[in-house]
Tab-separated table of C-alpha atoms in Angstrom:
chain	number	residue	atom	x	y	z
X	1	MET	CA	-200.996	101.165	76.188
X	2	GLY	CA	-197.538	100.163	77.407
X	3	ALA	CA	-196.798	96.456	77.774
X	4	ASN	CA	-195.769	96.952	81.406
X	5	HIS	CA	-199.343	97.981	82.254
X	6	SER	CA	-201.186	95.241	80.370
X	7	PRO	CA	-201.430	92.505	83.063
X	8	PHE	CA	-202.498	95.002	85.712
X	9	VAL	CA	-205.072	96.612	83.439
X	10	THR	CA	-206.411	93.211	82.381
X	11	LEU	CA	-206.845	92.209	86.016
X	12	LEU	CA	-208.629	95.459	86.844
X	13	VAL	CA	-210.998	95.104	83.903
X	14	PHE	CA	-211.781	91.496	84.838
X	15	LEU	CA	-212.455	92.388	88.468
X	16	ALA	CA	-214.546	95.347	87.369
X	17	PHE	CA	-216.639	93.049	85.206
X	18	LEU	CA	-217.250	90.684	88.109
X	19	THR	CA	-218.244	93.532	90.390
X	20	VAL	CA	-220.551	95.320	87.989
X	21	ALA	CA	-222.277	92.249	86.573
X	22	ALA	CA	-224.761	92.227	89.419
X	23	ALA	CA	-225.020	96.029	89.438
X	24	ALA	CA	-226.009	96.046	85.768
X	25	ARG	CA	-229.054	93.958	86.666
X	26	ALA	CA	-229.988	96.156	89.610
X	27	GLU	CA	-232.383	99.069	89.659
X	28	PRO	CA	-231.220	102.252	87.897
X	29	PRO	CA	-229.278	104.748	90.009
X	30	PHE	CA	-231.201	107.459	91.796
X	31	VAL	CA	-230.616	110.945	93.145
X	32	GLY	CA	-231.963	111.493	96.642
X	33	VAL	CA	-231.571	114.193	99.252
X	34	ASN	CA	-230.513	114.312	102.871
X	35	ILE	CA	-232.913	116.031	105.247
X	36	GLY	CA	-231.257	117.548	108.279
X	37	THR	CA	-233.549	119.197	110.787
X	38	ASP	CA	-231.163	121.686	112.386
X	39	VAL	CA	-233.322	124.319	110.713
X	40	SER	CA	-235.234	127.257	112.116
X	41	ASN	CA	-238.803	127.423	110.764
X	42	LEU	CA	-238.646	123.928	109.296
X	43	LEU	CA	-241.837	122.921	107.497
X	44	PRO	CA	-244.157	120.803	109.675
X	45	PRO	CA	-244.105	117.101	108.709
X	46	ALA	CA	-247.286	117.153	106.607
X	47	ASP	CA	-246.099	120.177	104.624
X	48	LEU	CA	-242.617	118.694	104.340
X	49	ALA	CA	-244.098	115.549	102.787
X	50	ALA	CA	-246.126	117.650	100.341
X	51	PHE	CA	-243.024	119.665	99.467
X	52	ILE	CA	-241.004	116.510	98.777
X	53	LYS	CA	-243.752	115.181	96.517
X	54	ALA	CA	-244.014	118.488	94.651
X	55	GLN	CA	-240.274	118.408	93.980
X	56	GLN	CA	-240.685	114.844	92.638
X	57	ILE	CA	-238.084	113.565	95.076
X	58	LYS	CA	-238.369	109.797	95.397
X	59	HIS	CA	-235.499	109.070	97.805
X	60	VAL	CA	-234.632	110.818	101.061
X	61	ARG	CA	-232.277	110.101	103.917
X	62	LEU	CA	-233.092	111.037	107.509
X	63	TYR	CA	-230.370	111.252	110.138
X	64	ASP	CA	-232.847	109.886	112.660
X	65	ALA	CA	-235.898	107.706	112.069
X	66	ASP	CA	-238.271	110.536	112.948
X	67	PRO	CA	-241.750	109.030	113.477
X	68	ALA	CA	-243.592	112.224	112.520
X	69	ILE	CA	-241.822	112.536	109.172
X	70	LEU	CA	-242.107	108.813	108.437
X	71	SER	CA	-245.838	108.932	109.171
X	72	ALA	CA	-246.313	112.009	106.974
X	73	LEU	CA	-244.600	110.255	104.056
X	74	ALA	CA	-246.943	107.254	104.149
X	75	GLY	CA	-248.306	106.621	100.680
X	76	ALA	CA	-246.200	109.372	99.133
X	77	GLY	CA	-244.103	106.993	97.036
X	78	VAL	CA	-240.901	108.175	98.702
X	79	SER	CA	-238.271	105.661	99.841
X	80	VAL	CA	-236.534	106.609	103.069
X	81	ALA	CA	-233.085	105.664	104.351
X	82	VAL	CA	-233.383	106.052	108.115
X	83	GLY	CA	-230.473	106.821	110.397
X	84	VAL	CA	-229.262	105.835	113.826
X	85	PRO	CA	-227.485	108.785	115.515
X	86	ASN	CA	-224.029	108.210	116.978
X	87	ASN	CA	-225.304	108.782	120.483
X	88	GLN	CA	-227.435	105.623	120.220
X	89	LEU	CA	-224.596	103.278	119.240
X	90	LEU	CA	-223.722	102.321	122.810
X	91	ALA	CA	-227.230	101.079	123.527
X	92	LEU	CA	-227.828	99.369	120.177
X	93	GLY	CA	-224.386	97.780	120.011
X	94	SER	CA	-224.605	96.391	123.543
X	95	SER	CA	-227.925	94.571	123.383
X	96	PRO	CA	-229.722	92.575	120.667
X	97	ALA	CA	-232.953	93.243	122.540
X	98	THR	CA	-232.404	97.006	122.350
X	99	ALA	CA	-231.722	96.754	118.613
X	100	ALA	CA	-234.867	94.678	118.143
X	101	ALA	CA	-236.864	97.266	120.098
X	102	TRP	CA	-235.445	100.026	117.882
X	103	VAL	CA	-236.566	98.166	114.761
X	104	ALA	CA	-239.989	97.595	116.324
X	105	ARG	CA	-240.401	101.324	117.046
X	106	ARG	CA	-238.666	102.974	114.107
X	107	VAL	CA	-239.209	100.621	111.153
X	108	LEU	CA	-242.101	98.198	111.592
X	109	PRO	CA	-244.871	100.787	112.197
X	110	PHE	CA	-244.079	102.603	108.935
X	111	HIS	CA	-242.842	100.043	106.392
X	112	PRO	CA	-244.097	99.381	103.731
X	113	ASP	CA	-246.516	102.372	103.619
X	114	THR	CA	-243.367	104.463	103.899
X	115	PRO	CA	-240.794	102.208	102.217
X	116	ILE	CA	-237.617	101.979	104.288
X	117	SER	CA	-234.821	101.593	101.740
X	118	ALA	CA	-231.890	101.261	104.148
X	119	VAL	CA	-230.739	101.757	107.711
X	120	ALA	CA	-227.641	103.964	108.090
X	121	VAL	CA	-226.128	103.223	111.488
X	122	GLY	CA	-224.050	106.109	112.812
X	123	ASP	CA	-222.450	108.817	110.722
X	124	GLU	CA	-218.706	109.087	109.986
X	125	VAL	CA	-217.975	107.155	113.190
X	126	PRO	CA	-214.231	106.571	112.504
X	127	ALA	CA	-213.716	110.347	112.578
X	128	ALA	CA	-216.523	111.458	114.889
X	129	LEU	CA	-216.513	108.716	117.528
X	130	PRO	CA	-213.678	106.199	116.927
X	131	SER	CA	-214.085	104.612	120.361
X	132	ALA	CA	-217.474	103.300	119.213
X	133	LEU	CA	-216.145	101.255	116.268
X	134	PRO	CA	-216.459	97.840	118.018
X	135	LEU	CA	-219.995	98.737	119.082
X	136	LEU	CA	-220.777	99.976	115.574
X	137	LEU	CA	-220.143	96.542	114.062
X	138	GLN	CA	-222.284	94.926	116.738
X	139	ALA	CA	-225.074	97.455	116.177
X	140	LEU	CA	-225.032	96.663	112.445
X	141	ARG	CA	-225.303	92.948	113.132
X	142	TYR	CA	-228.009	93.288	115.760
X	143	ILE	CA	-230.188	95.592	113.637
X	144	SER	CA	-229.732	93.352	110.597
X	145	SER	CA	-230.756	90.308	112.660
X	146	ALA	CA	-233.801	92.133	114.000
X	147	LEU	CA	-234.868	93.066	110.467
X	148	SER	CA	-234.398	89.465	109.318
X	149	ALA	CA	-236.510	88.229	112.233
X	150	ALA	CA	-239.264	90.580	111.034
X	151	ASN	CA	-238.962	89.218	107.463
X	152	LEU	CA	-237.317	92.450	106.326
X	153	SER	CA	-233.889	91.112	105.393
X	154	SER	CA	-234.219	92.977	102.085
X	155	ILE	CA	-233.583	96.268	103.947
X	156	PRO	CA	-229.787	96.752	103.865
X	157	VAL	CA	-227.910	97.923	106.940
X	158	SER	CA	-224.663	99.877	106.559
X	159	THR	CA	-222.805	102.874	108.004
X	160	PRO	CA	-221.769	106.107	106.221
X	161	LEU	CA	-217.981	106.502	106.277
X	162	PRO	CA	-215.879	109.590	105.565
X	163	PHE	CA	-213.647	109.512	102.501
X	164	ALA	CA	-210.725	110.033	104.871
X	165	VAL	CA	-210.639	106.281	105.616
X	166	ILE	CA	-209.103	105.883	102.134
X	167	LEU	CA	-205.454	106.878	101.896
X	168	ASP	CA	-203.415	107.842	98.826
X	169	PRO	CA	-206.613	108.057	96.723
X	170	PHE	CA	-205.186	109.917	93.746
X	171	PRO	CA	-204.587	108.271	91.325
X	172	PRO	CA	-207.320	105.788	92.231
X	173	SER	CA	-205.293	102.694	91.349
X	174	GLN	CA	-202.981	103.192	94.338
X	175	ALA	CA	-205.679	103.773	96.961
X	176	TYR	CA	-205.861	101.712	100.119
X	177	PHE	CA	-207.713	101.808	103.416
X	178	ASN	CA	-206.142	103.284	106.531
X	179	GLN	CA	-204.153	100.353	107.910
X	180	SER	CA	-205.041	101.172	111.500
X	181	LEU	CA	-208.706	100.541	110.591
X	182	ALA	CA	-208.395	97.859	107.927
X	183	ASN	CA	-208.145	94.600	109.854
X	184	ALA	CA	-209.936	95.535	113.057
X	185	PHE	CA	-212.891	97.356	111.514
X	186	LEU	CA	-213.071	97.749	107.752
X	187	LEU	CA	-212.485	94.138	106.713
X	188	PRO	CA	-215.153	92.763	109.106
X	189	LEU	CA	-217.466	95.565	107.960
X	190	LEU	CA	-216.958	94.758	104.283
X	191	ARG	CA	-217.505	91.053	104.887
X	192	PHE	CA	-220.752	91.873	106.684
X	193	LEU	CA	-221.838	94.102	103.779
X	194	ALA	CA	-220.978	91.405	101.245
X	195	ASP	CA	-222.858	88.729	103.219
X	196	THR	CA	-225.986	90.893	103.549
X	197	ALA	CA	-225.946	92.463	100.047
X	198	ALA	CA	-225.564	95.934	101.555
X	199	PRO	CA	-223.642	98.858	100.037
X	200	LEU	CA	-220.550	100.636	101.291
X	201	MET	CA	-221.924	104.040	102.281
X	202	LEU	CA	-219.488	106.903	101.672
X	203	ASN	CA	-219.684	110.671	102.149
X	204	LEU	CA	-217.771	112.140	99.192
X	205	TYR	CA	-217.079	115.859	98.796
X	206	PRO	CA	-215.136	117.034	95.723
X	207	TYR	CA	-215.535	120.534	97.202
X	208	TYR	CA	-213.092	119.687	99.979
X	209	ALA	CA	-210.742	117.832	97.642
X	210	PHE	CA	-210.626	121.016	95.559
X	211	MET	CA	-210.264	123.393	98.516
X	212	GLN	CA	-207.617	121.336	100.291
X	213	GLY	CA	-205.716	120.620	97.075
X	214	HIS	CA	-204.584	124.283	96.868
X	215	GLY	CA	-204.760	124.403	93.083
X	216	ALA	CA	-203.800	120.799	92.348
X	217	VAL	CA	-207.394	119.922	91.428
X	218	PRO	CA	-208.871	121.993	88.567
X	219	LEU	CA	-212.146	123.646	89.545
X	220	ASP	CA	-213.837	122.394	86.366
X	221	ASN	CA	-212.808	118.844	87.292
X	222	ALA	CA	-214.495	119.184	90.673
X	223	LEU	CA	-217.659	120.576	89.039
X	224	PHE	CA	-218.166	117.880	86.345
X	225	LYS	CA	-217.533	120.452	83.637
X	226	PRO	CA	-216.402	119.183	80.216
X	227	LEU	CA	-212.623	119.136	79.980
X	228	ARG	CA	-210.230	119.243	77.087
X	229	PRO	CA	-208.383	115.912	76.833
X	230	ALA	CA	-205.186	117.641	77.949
X	231	LEU	CA	-206.844	118.584	81.254
X	232	GLU	CA	-208.188	115.124	82.047
X	233	GLU	CA	-206.372	113.345	84.846
X	234	VAL	CA	-204.835	110.057	83.694
X	235	ASP	CA	-204.180	107.232	86.128
X	236	PRO	CA	-200.636	106.139	85.150
X	237	ASN	CA	-201.235	102.554	86.282
X	238	THR	CA	-204.473	101.921	84.384
X	239	LEU	CA	-204.331	104.691	81.752
X	240	LEU	CA	-207.948	105.456	82.618
X	241	HIS	CA	-208.995	109.081	82.058
X	242	TYR	CA	-210.823	110.926	84.839
X	243	THR	CA	-212.927	113.937	83.939
X	244	ASN	CA	-214.292	114.585	87.424
X	245	VAL	CA	-213.206	114.212	91.020
X	246	LEU	CA	-216.242	112.237	92.219
X	247	ASP	CA	-215.594	109.363	89.816
X	248	ALA	CA	-211.981	109.230	90.983
X	249	MET	CA	-213.134	109.043	94.599
X	250	VAL	CA	-215.559	106.213	93.840
X	251	ASP	CA	-212.942	104.219	91.945
X	252	ALA	CA	-210.458	104.770	94.785
X	253	ALA	CA	-213.003	103.111	97.087
X	254	TYR	CA	-213.360	100.153	94.747
X	255	VAL	CA	-209.583	99.734	94.557
X	256	ALA	CA	-209.255	99.961	98.338
X	257	MET	CA	-211.902	97.250	98.712
X	258	ARG	CA	-210.199	95.097	96.097
X	259	ASN	CA	-206.968	95.328	98.094
X	260	LEU	CA	-208.869	93.607	100.920
X	261	ASN	CA	-210.164	90.973	98.462
X	262	VAL	CA	-213.692	92.407	98.460
X	263	THR	CA	-215.125	92.926	94.961
X	264	THR	CA	-218.886	92.508	95.272
X	265	VAL	CA	-219.874	95.444	97.519
X	266	PRO	CA	-221.319	98.437	95.617
X	267	VAL	CA	-220.771	102.053	96.631
X	268	LEU	CA	-223.665	104.244	97.759
X	269	ILE	CA	-222.850	107.946	98.084
X	270	THR	CA	-224.730	109.004	101.197
X	271	GLU	CA	-223.577	112.626	101.065
X	272	THR	CA	-222.214	114.930	98.409
X	273	GLY	CA	-222.837	118.561	97.581
X	274	TRP	CA	-221.426	122.081	97.392
X	275	PRO	CA	-222.018	125.025	99.759
X	276	ALA	CA	-223.770	128.087	98.374
X	277	ASN	CA	-222.369	130.589	100.834
X	278	GLY	CA	-219.372	130.957	103.107
X	279	SER	CA	-216.686	133.249	104.409
X	280	ARG	CA	-215.466	135.495	101.608
X	281	ARG	CA	-211.908	135.240	102.918
X	282	ASP	CA	-211.695	131.546	103.795
X	283	GLU	CA	-214.364	129.997	101.546
X	284	PRO	CA	-214.355	132.003	98.318
X	285	TYR	CA	-215.670	129.099	96.249
X	286	ALA	CA	-218.783	128.610	98.394
X	287	THR	CA	-221.125	130.447	96.013
X	288	ARG	CA	-224.615	129.907	94.681
X	289	GLU	CA	-223.393	129.713	91.095
X	290	LEU	CA	-220.839	126.977	91.841
X	291	ALA	CA	-223.313	125.090	94.045
X	292	SER	CA	-225.831	125.172	91.206
X	293	THR	CA	-223.208	124.003	88.725
X	294	TYR	CA	-222.021	121.114	90.890
X	295	ASN	CA	-225.430	119.765	91.858
X	296	SER	CA	-226.935	120.275	88.396
X	297	ASN	CA	-224.066	118.402	86.757
X	298	LEU	CA	-224.110	115.744	89.482
X	299	ILE	CA	-227.794	115.026	88.842
X	300	ARG	CA	-227.212	114.727	85.118
X	301	HIS	CA	-224.136	112.534	85.647
X	302	VAL	CA	-226.067	110.075	87.802
X	303	LEU	CA	-229.289	109.981	85.820
X	304	ASP	CA	-227.330	109.597	82.567
X	305	ARG	CA	-225.905	106.409	84.141
X	306	ALA	CA	-222.421	107.544	83.221
X	307	GLY	CA	-220.660	105.082	85.534
X	308	THR	CA	-216.988	105.554	86.389
X	309	PRO	CA	-213.859	104.838	84.329
X	310	LEU	CA	-213.172	101.652	86.318
X	311	HIS	CA	-216.840	100.623	86.481
X	312	PRO	CA	-218.574	102.118	83.415
X	313	GLU	CA	-221.652	99.939	83.903
X	314	ALA	CA	-222.164	100.722	87.603
X	315	THR	CA	-223.326	104.225	88.504
X	316	PRO	CA	-223.598	104.812	92.262
X	317	SER	CA	-226.774	106.365	93.572
X	318	VAL	CA	-226.301	109.580	95.543
X	319	TYR	CA	-227.962	111.596	98.261
X	320	ILE	CA	-227.342	115.320	97.843
X	321	TYR	CA	-226.352	117.123	101.003
X	322	GLU	CA	-228.873	118.580	101.575
X	323	LEU	CA	-232.527	119.565	101.055
X	324	PHE	CA	-232.616	122.593	103.393
X	325	ASP	CA	-230.016	125.009	104.724
X	326	GLU	CA	-229.362	123.980	108.337
X	327	ASP	CA	-228.972	127.509	109.650
X	328	LEU	CA	-228.627	126.326	113.261
X	329	ARG	CA	-225.516	124.228	112.613
X	330	PRO	CA	-222.312	125.436	114.262
X	331	GLY	CA	-218.960	125.739	112.507
X	332	PRO	CA	-217.723	127.719	109.498
X	333	ALA	CA	-220.125	129.970	107.614
X	334	SER	CA	-220.550	127.370	104.889
X	335	GLU	CA	-221.979	124.801	107.325
X	336	ALA	CA	-225.320	126.619	107.232
X	337	SER	CA	-225.477	126.857	103.437
X	338	TRP	CA	-225.482	123.409	101.847
X	339	GLY	CA	-229.227	123.309	101.175
X	340	LEU	CA	-230.979	123.296	97.836
X	341	PHE	CA	-233.720	125.263	99.587
X	342	HIS	CA	-234.099	127.599	102.520
X	343	GLY	CA	-236.057	126.282	105.479
X	344	ASN	CA	-239.242	128.011	104.287
X	345	GLY	CA	-239.210	126.130	100.988
X	346	THR	CA	-237.852	128.805	98.652
X	347	PRO	CA	-234.890	127.803	96.458
X	348	ALA	CA	-231.450	128.714	97.766
X	349	TYR	CA	-230.436	128.843	94.104
X	350	LEU	CA	-231.758	127.478	90.838
X	351	LEU	CA	-230.707	124.188	89.328
X	352	ARG	CA	-230.199	123.541	85.631
X	353	VAL	CA	-231.741	120.104	85.359
X	354	ALA	CA	-234.326	120.406	82.589
X	355	GLY	CA	-234.957	117.048	80.952
X	356	THR	CA	-234.256	114.918	84.039
X	357	GLY	CA	-237.829	113.797	84.503
X	358	GLY	CA	-239.067	116.627	86.712
X	359	LEU	CA	-236.736	115.900	89.634
X	360	LEU	CA	-236.258	118.978	91.793
X	361	ALA	CA	-238.596	121.587	90.427
X	362	ASN	CA	-236.295	124.512	91.256
X	363	ASP	CA	-235.044	124.397	87.684
X	364	THR	CA	-233.861	127.425	85.707
X	365	THR	CA	-236.320	126.589	82.932
X	366	ASP	CA	-238.574	129.650	82.915
X	367	ARG	CA	-237.343	130.636	86.401
X	368	THR	CA	-236.157	134.207	85.983
X	369	TYR	CA	-236.349	137.340	88.094
X	370	CYS	CA	-235.938	141.052	87.426
X	371	VAL	CA	-233.638	142.987	89.764
X	372	ALA	CA	-231.749	146.265	89.848
X	373	ALA	CA	-228.585	146.149	87.769
X	374	GLU	CA	-225.222	146.047	89.534
X	375	VAL	CA	-224.099	149.494	88.460
X	376	THR	CA	-226.859	152.050	88.142
X	377	ASP	CA	-227.412	155.790	88.397
X	378	ARG	CA	-229.174	156.491	91.715
X	379	ARG	CA	-231.538	159.084	90.243
X	380	ALA	CA	-232.484	156.819	87.352
X	381	LEU	CA	-233.036	153.933	89.776
X	382	GLN	CA	-235.304	156.059	91.992
X	383	ALA	CA	-237.308	157.199	88.964
X	384	ALA	CA	-237.735	153.592	87.813
X	385	LEU	CA	-238.864	152.525	91.298
X	386	ASP	CA	-241.406	155.350	91.425
X	387	TRP	CA	-242.774	154.387	88.010
X	388	ALA	CA	-243.014	150.652	88.867
X	389	CYS	CA	-244.948	151.318	92.073
X	390	GLY	CA	-247.073	154.015	90.424
X	391	PRO	CA	-248.114	153.889	86.753
X	392	GLY	CA	-246.604	150.381	86.428
X	393	LEU	CA	-249.076	149.033	89.033
X	394	ALA	CA	-246.464	146.768	90.641
X	395	ASN	CA	-247.435	145.451	94.067
X	396	CYS	CA	-245.022	147.299	96.354
X	397	SER	CA	-246.800	146.646	99.650
X	398	GLU	CA	-244.060	144.280	100.899
X	399	ILE	CA	-241.395	147.014	100.820
X	400	GLN	CA	-243.369	149.368	103.065
X	401	PRO	CA	-242.182	149.964	106.662
X	402	GLY	CA	-242.883	146.973	108.897
X	403	GLN	CA	-243.396	144.563	106.007
X	404	SER	CA	-241.265	141.497	105.194
X	405	CYS	CA	-239.181	143.092	102.404
X	406	TYR	CA	-238.645	146.528	103.969
X	407	ALA	CA	-235.219	145.455	105.239
X	408	PRO	CA	-232.638	146.132	104.068
X	409	ASN	CA	-233.983	149.635	103.743
X	410	ASN	CA	-232.064	150.789	100.707
X	411	LEU	CA	-232.943	151.914	97.219
X	412	ARG	CA	-231.460	148.971	95.338
X	413	SER	CA	-233.259	146.323	97.421
X	414	HIS	CA	-236.607	148.091	97.182
X	415	ALA	CA	-236.185	148.681	93.458
X	416	SER	CA	-235.354	145.007	92.879
X	417	TYR	CA	-238.557	143.888	94.584
X	418	ALA	CA	-240.652	146.416	92.649
X	419	PHE	CA	-239.016	145.492	89.342
X	420	ASP	CA	-239.656	141.781	89.907
X	421	SER	CA	-243.250	142.464	90.886
X	422	TYR	CA	-243.824	144.294	87.613
X	423	TYR	CA	-241.879	141.707	85.580
X	424	GLN	CA	-243.883	138.783	86.976
X	425	LYS	CA	-247.175	140.698	86.604
X	426	GLU	CA	-246.413	141.258	82.929
X	427	GLY	CA	-245.737	137.547	82.431
X	428	LYS	CA	-242.005	138.159	81.889
X	429	ALA	CA	-242.817	139.753	78.558
X	430	ALA	CA	-239.980	141.083	76.432
X	431	GLY	CA	-238.994	144.564	77.571
X	432	SER	CA	-240.694	144.256	80.973
X	433	CYS	CA	-237.313	144.127	82.727
X	434	TYR	CA	-235.619	147.136	81.181
X	435	PHE	CA	-236.588	150.265	83.140
X	436	GLN	CA	-234.400	152.529	81.018
X	437	GLY	CA	-231.410	150.250	81.490
X	438	VAL	CA	-231.307	150.078	85.295
X	439	ALA	CA	-232.758	146.521	85.580
X	440	MET	CA	-231.531	143.097	84.562
X	441	VAL	CA	-232.877	139.532	84.359
X	442	THR	CA	-231.295	136.912	86.633
X	443	THR	CA	-231.823	133.204	87.340
X	444	THR	CA	-230.683	133.637	90.951
X	445	ASP	CA	-233.565	133.876	93.405
X	446	PRO	CA	-233.178	137.279	95.178
X	447	SER	CA	-235.409	136.212	98.102
X	448	HIS	CA	-233.804	136.497	101.528
X	449	GLY	CA	-234.983	135.604	105.013
X	450	ASP	CA	-238.734	136.191	105.261
X	451	CYS	CA	-238.696	138.348	102.134
X	452	ILE	CA	-240.041	136.209	99.304
X	453	PHE	CA	-239.860	137.837	95.870
X	454	PRO	CA	-242.895	137.641	93.561
X	455	GLY	CA	-241.129	135.200	91.229
X	456	SER	CA	-240.603	132.814	94.145
X	457	LYS	CA	-244.135	133.182	95.452
X	458	GLN	CA	-245.384	131.793	92.150
X	459	MET	CA	-243.265	128.660	92.702
X	460	ASN	CA	-244.352	127.818	96.244
X	461	VAL	CA	-246.017	124.499	96.837
X	462	THR	CA	-249.774	124.659	97.321
X	463	VAL	CA	-251.098	122.507	100.135
X	464	ALA	CA	-254.845	122.436	100.807
X	465	GLY	CA	-255.353	125.866	99.301
X	466	MET	CA	-252.433	127.713	100.888
X	467	SER	CA	-248.724	127.804	100.267
X	468	ALA	CA	-246.300	125.603	102.172
X	469	ILE	CA	-244.743	128.757	103.576
X	470	GLU	CA	-248.062	129.939	104.964
X	471	THR	CA	-248.889	126.562	106.479
X	472	SER	CA	-245.442	126.265	108.015
X	473	LYS	CA	-245.978	129.541	109.855
X	474	ALA	CA	-249.412	128.465	110.995
X	475	GLY	CA	-248.435	124.944	112.031
X	476	ALA	CA	-247.472	123.678	115.468
X	477	PRO	CA	-243.871	123.960	116.634
X	478	PHE	CA	-241.638	121.241	115.229
X	479	THR	CA	-239.180	119.399	117.445
X	480	LEU	CA	-235.661	119.738	116.038
X	481	ARG	CA	-233.407	116.703	116.062
X	482	LEU	CA	-229.745	117.555	116.093
X	483	ARG	CA	-227.618	115.798	113.558
X	484	THR	CA	-224.705	113.883	115.036
X	485	GLY	CA	-221.232	113.672	113.542
X	486	ILE	CA	-218.488	116.162	112.803
X	487	ALA	CA	-218.444	119.325	110.756
X	488	HIS	CA	-217.647	118.849	107.085
X	489	ASP	CA	-214.326	120.648	107.322
X	490	GLN	CA	-212.914	118.448	110.095
X	491	MET	CA	-210.300	115.877	109.087
X	492	THR	CA	-207.345	114.637	111.094
X	493	PRO	CA	-204.150	116.482	110.108
X	494	MET	CA	-202.379	113.236	109.191
X	495	ILE	CA	-205.114	112.085	106.797
X	496	LEU	CA	-205.475	115.576	105.328
X	497	ASN	CA	-201.729	115.808	104.654
X	498	ILE	CA	-201.743	112.428	102.917
X	499	LEU	CA	-204.791	113.366	100.845
X	500	VAL	CA	-203.289	116.681	99.716
X	501	ALA	CA	-199.907	115.099	99.022
X	502	SER	CA	-201.450	112.384	96.866
X	503	ILE	CA	-203.465	114.929	94.870
X	504	LEU	CA	-200.368	117.051	94.340
X	505	SER	CA	-198.197	114.119	93.292
X	506	TRP	CA	-200.820	112.865	90.853
X	507	SER	CA	-201.309	116.303	89.334
X	508	ILE	CA	-197.586	116.896	88.958
X	509	GLY	CA	-197.039	113.416	87.560
X	510	SER	CA	-199.748	113.822	84.942
């Protein structure tokens, strides 16, 4: 370590110690999920609660304090961070009485049977609704006061911010808050958070840092993959090594807070994730495999309590964006494909999280399917299909005309369903997914739309004797609540240019 860095590094380490001392005594970090409801065929509240329990999810975040969902989660052992949509800020920030009434309606009837872990007021307001910033601070104060009056001061109140409020974030040691927001909004916000022991809520997306970096950020770095030392990013001011983008983002937030003389506010990651599908031309890295890699590694990173280079003893908790694909959301193709599951409860892809205590049961452990191989002889494929549905005794009823897996009506799709039916019937025995070389085993769930493959049917949650999918179709219509805020790909050009420039300069410099 060069002598010119020693005083600065010593100061950073000392400040890090002060900040993390309290965090080390706090509860261990958790992985939760966001639940957006812009979903067609969303599970009814009772089935949704059963699904969450079956997946062993202990922390969820709602974008609105939906009474039906909160009631359904009573006694489920699930902590809920409830949200206040942006369109309610005017009312709540203008009147303490209105804020108190909100708490009386949306918190008091449910807590503690459904533990309310936090109140997230607004969502990315500096980018989505900047004119509401003065009202946002007032809404935070009024809701916090109303909770205190109800003897619930232990419920923290904060607001999820976009990472774009932090400028020049790479390397982290040079990060600072947008000066146009710092004094008028961010400093009063941070003082409020420090006074009330509430976290700084941040939405952090390494996916966008990678996409907008145009090659400056290694893909493996964005995905938490192990890196050779030569590929680790080194902060030239602290000589700290960064092996993943998320840690660098978190440390940039801590440095930005330190520059405003705030060192006791922890970071809570209210959104992070990776899309599983998108435009092939514009979003080539929005794939199920990369989404599985990111979220699987994220879960391990958090539950291993890995910390960050600047704060090795303080691991932020995270909420994965999101539990279900919100197929009704507007915007780019990827906007509808951030979910771990489809709206009917089948996995959008399979996670690799064995050994993490049962969290998120859509694990690749023993979760395999048999499908038609990519390149096959058509005649051999037809013969294999005929055998599976005939002598093989596979259940091929779902690929008959008018049934849920008839479309797309092509040989490969029908053969895949028949092969998986036989494979699952045989208990995935060795050789049961061969079919003279035209079949292959995959960990990617081939289900699509209303077509649920046999391997997925075996995983569905059972509720009162029938699957969650069946009960969701039989249940009453569910009122959708639109999520407020901006699309994930929207950032102001100025902030985006600064972000990309800082990534490029750091990469070139290292």
